[in-house]
Amino acid sequence: HSLAFLICSSIWLMVIWGLLSPITGVLAIFSSFSSNFVMNSQAIASILSLFVWAAFMISLKWSTNVMLKVSNSVRPPSQQVETEIVLWKLFIGVCIHIFLLPVALVSIMLNESIVWSGVTYSKKNGKIYKVERKFPDGTVLTDAFSNSISKAITKPEFVNFMPSSSNKKALV
């Protein structure tokens, strides 16, 4: 449980930094105009943190626009989508995402199984030991996790994806 505590506490430290650093950065910039202001390491860190957040938000907006252009390039003109991303709304969304991350982590740790893309992964002693796949016809395939992984990495699609022929021989 100490690893789980470490993960949760480090994520909450990220939450605190994520929520407070832009605010303290703005306050440091505004207070720099007063006559009593002293530029110390905390003020510099707050301002730098604000600029890191701004760069992060701008890069998120840019990458989302790039993904939108790629998505629209394969759609007919009648189905193309346009969006306008407002930076302050993006900031609030990222803060909510960061805030809920520890809650999701605790939920995953307390549940005995995880459902991801229609596949149920069962956990025991912190490790996945069973994989259940439900098919459209209603049948369920249950397999040990180690068998499931070995089947996945020896599929021709995966082996052909590997870059060198030595990797192909090692996997087969």
XYZ file of C-alpha atoms in Angstrom:
172
model
C 0.000 0.000 0.000
C 2.966 2.344 0.338
C 3.325 2.509 -3.459
C -0.353 3.395 -3.785
C 0.067 6.109 -1.145
C 3.110 7.447 -2.977
C 1.232 7.564 -6.280
C -1.848 9.232 -4.763
C 0.170 11.785 -2.812
C 2.313 12.676 -5.823
C -0.784 13.102 -7.984
C -2.387 15.340 -5.355
C 0.803 17.400 -5.245
C 0.389 17.803 -8.998
C -3.235 18.825 -8.393
C -2.188 21.457 -5.883
C 0.524 22.772 -8.215
C -1.831 22.683 -11.170
C -4.539 24.656 -9.444
C -2.437 27.132 -7.493
C 0.541 27.913 -9.709
C -1.308 29.914 -12.389
C -3.090 31.902 -9.686
C 0.130 32.671 -7.814
C 1.809 33.533 -11.121
C -0.855 36.103 -11.947
C -0.688 37.484 -8.396
C 3.111 37.741 -8.626
C 2.853 39.678 -11.889
C 0.244 42.073 -10.452
C 2.157 42.559 -7.207
C 5.345 43.365 -9.122
C 3.812 46.755 -9.902
C 3.602 47.679 -6.209
C 6.389 49.558 -4.459
C 6.831 46.900 -1.740
C 7.429 44.019 -4.150
C 10.625 42.002 -3.800
C 11.505 39.592 -6.604
C 12.403 36.380 -4.780
C 12.668 32.762 -5.857
C 9.010 32.075 -5.043
C 7.838 34.929 -7.272
C 10.114 33.779 -10.090
C 8.895 30.177 -9.728
C 5.265 31.345 -9.752
C 5.730 33.416 -12.894
C 7.656 30.634 -14.654
C 4.956 28.179 -13.632
C 2.319 30.444 -15.141
C 4.256 30.528 -18.422
C 4.641 26.725 -18.366
C 0.878 26.416 -17.959
C 0.275 28.901 -20.773
C 2.637 26.992 -23.075
C 0.912 23.740 -22.129
C -2.555 25.151 -22.890
C -1.394 26.609 -26.220
C 0.216 23.300 -27.202
C -2.976 21.420 -26.282
C -5.023 23.812 -28.400
C -2.580 23.477 -31.314
C -2.470 19.662 -31.167
C -6.260 19.480 -30.974
C -6.528 21.687 -34.063
C -4.020 19.470 -35.895
C -6.030 16.354 -34.989
C -9.193 18.111 -36.150
C -7.587 18.930 -39.521
C -6.444 15.324 -39.941
C -9.914 14.074 -39.048
C -11.561 16.512 -41.453
C -9.182 15.555 -44.267
C -10.764 12.097 -44.517
C -14.373 13.304 -44.235
C -16.600 14.616 -46.989
C -17.150 18.405 -46.845
C -20.670 17.988 -45.456
C -19.378 16.067 -42.411
C -16.403 18.245 -41.532
C -16.339 19.704 -38.036
C -15.129 23.083 -36.835
C -14.380 24.008 -33.257
C -13.097 26.997 -31.366
C -11.160 26.164 -28.228
C -11.125 28.879 -25.594
C -7.962 28.734 -23.477
C -9.622 29.479 -20.125
C -12.190 26.700 -20.693
C -9.371 24.352 -21.665
C -7.537 25.320 -18.470
C -10.615 24.568 -16.342
C -11.082 21.235 -18.112
C -7.463 20.227 -17.505
C -7.745 21.246 -13.836
C -10.888 19.130 -13.426
C -9.141 16.240 -15.158
C -6.121 16.543 -12.865
C -8.374 16.869 -9.808
C -10.327 13.684 -10.649
C -7.228 11.634 -11.497
C -6.536 10.541 -7.884
C -10.199 9.610 -7.448
C -9.975 7.373 -10.528
C -6.725 5.871 -9.255
C -8.272 4.975 -5.889
C -11.313 3.531 -7.653
C -9.109 1.342 -9.853
C -7.114 0.165 -6.859
C -10.243 -0.789 -4.883
C -12.012 -2.649 -7.708
C -11.160 -6.286 -8.324
C -11.498 -5.941 -12.087
C -11.034 -3.310 -14.764
C -13.120 -3.118 -17.936
C -11.243 -1.532 -20.821
C -12.539 -1.572 -24.413
C -14.942 -4.398 -23.650
C -12.250 -6.602 -22.090
C -12.419 -7.377 -18.368
C -9.071 -7.649 -16.595
C -9.258 -9.329 -13.166
C -6.663 -8.433 -10.529
C -5.240 -10.422 -7.645
C -2.440 -9.178 -5.363
C -1.870 -6.163 -7.596
C -1.369 -8.190 -10.780
C -3.663 -9.080 -13.657
C -4.285 -12.807 -13.705
C -7.376 -13.280 -15.877
C -8.704 -11.722 -19.083
C -12.318 -12.063 -20.249
C -13.418 -11.059 -23.730
C -17.097 -10.870 -24.579
C -17.914 -11.391 -28.256
C -20.917 -9.941 -30.141
C -22.656 -13.340 -30.190
C -22.662 -13.365 -26.353
C -19.898 -15.906 -25.803
C -17.202 -15.084 -23.274
C -13.603 -16.216 -23.665
C -11.709 -16.464 -20.367
C -7.955 -16.890 -20.441
C -4.951 -16.411 -18.195
C -3.286 -13.039 -18.651
C 0.056 -14.565 -19.668
C -1.640 -16.601 -22.421
C -3.525 -13.526 -23.611
C -0.342 -11.466 -23.939
C 1.600 -14.203 -25.734
C -1.260 -14.629 -28.236
C -1.392 -10.883 -28.866
C 2.314 -10.402 -29.567
C 2.565 -13.377 -31.920
C -0.259 -12.188 -34.186
C 0.999 -11.518 -37.732
C -0.185 -7.881 -37.586
C 1.933 -7.227 -34.493
C 4.979 -9.155 -35.690
C 4.957 -7.340 -39.057
C 4.751 -4.040 -37.196
C 8.061 -4.730 -35.432
C 10.970 -2.888 -37.118
C 13.658 -5.540 -37.508
C 13.645 -9.165 -38.554
C 15.547 -10.152 -35.397
C 12.583 -8.968 -33.312
C 10.233 -11.066 -35.444
C 12.275 -14.193 -34.798
C 12.432 -13.488 -31.068
C 8.661 -13.125 -30.763
C 7.637 -16.170 -32.794
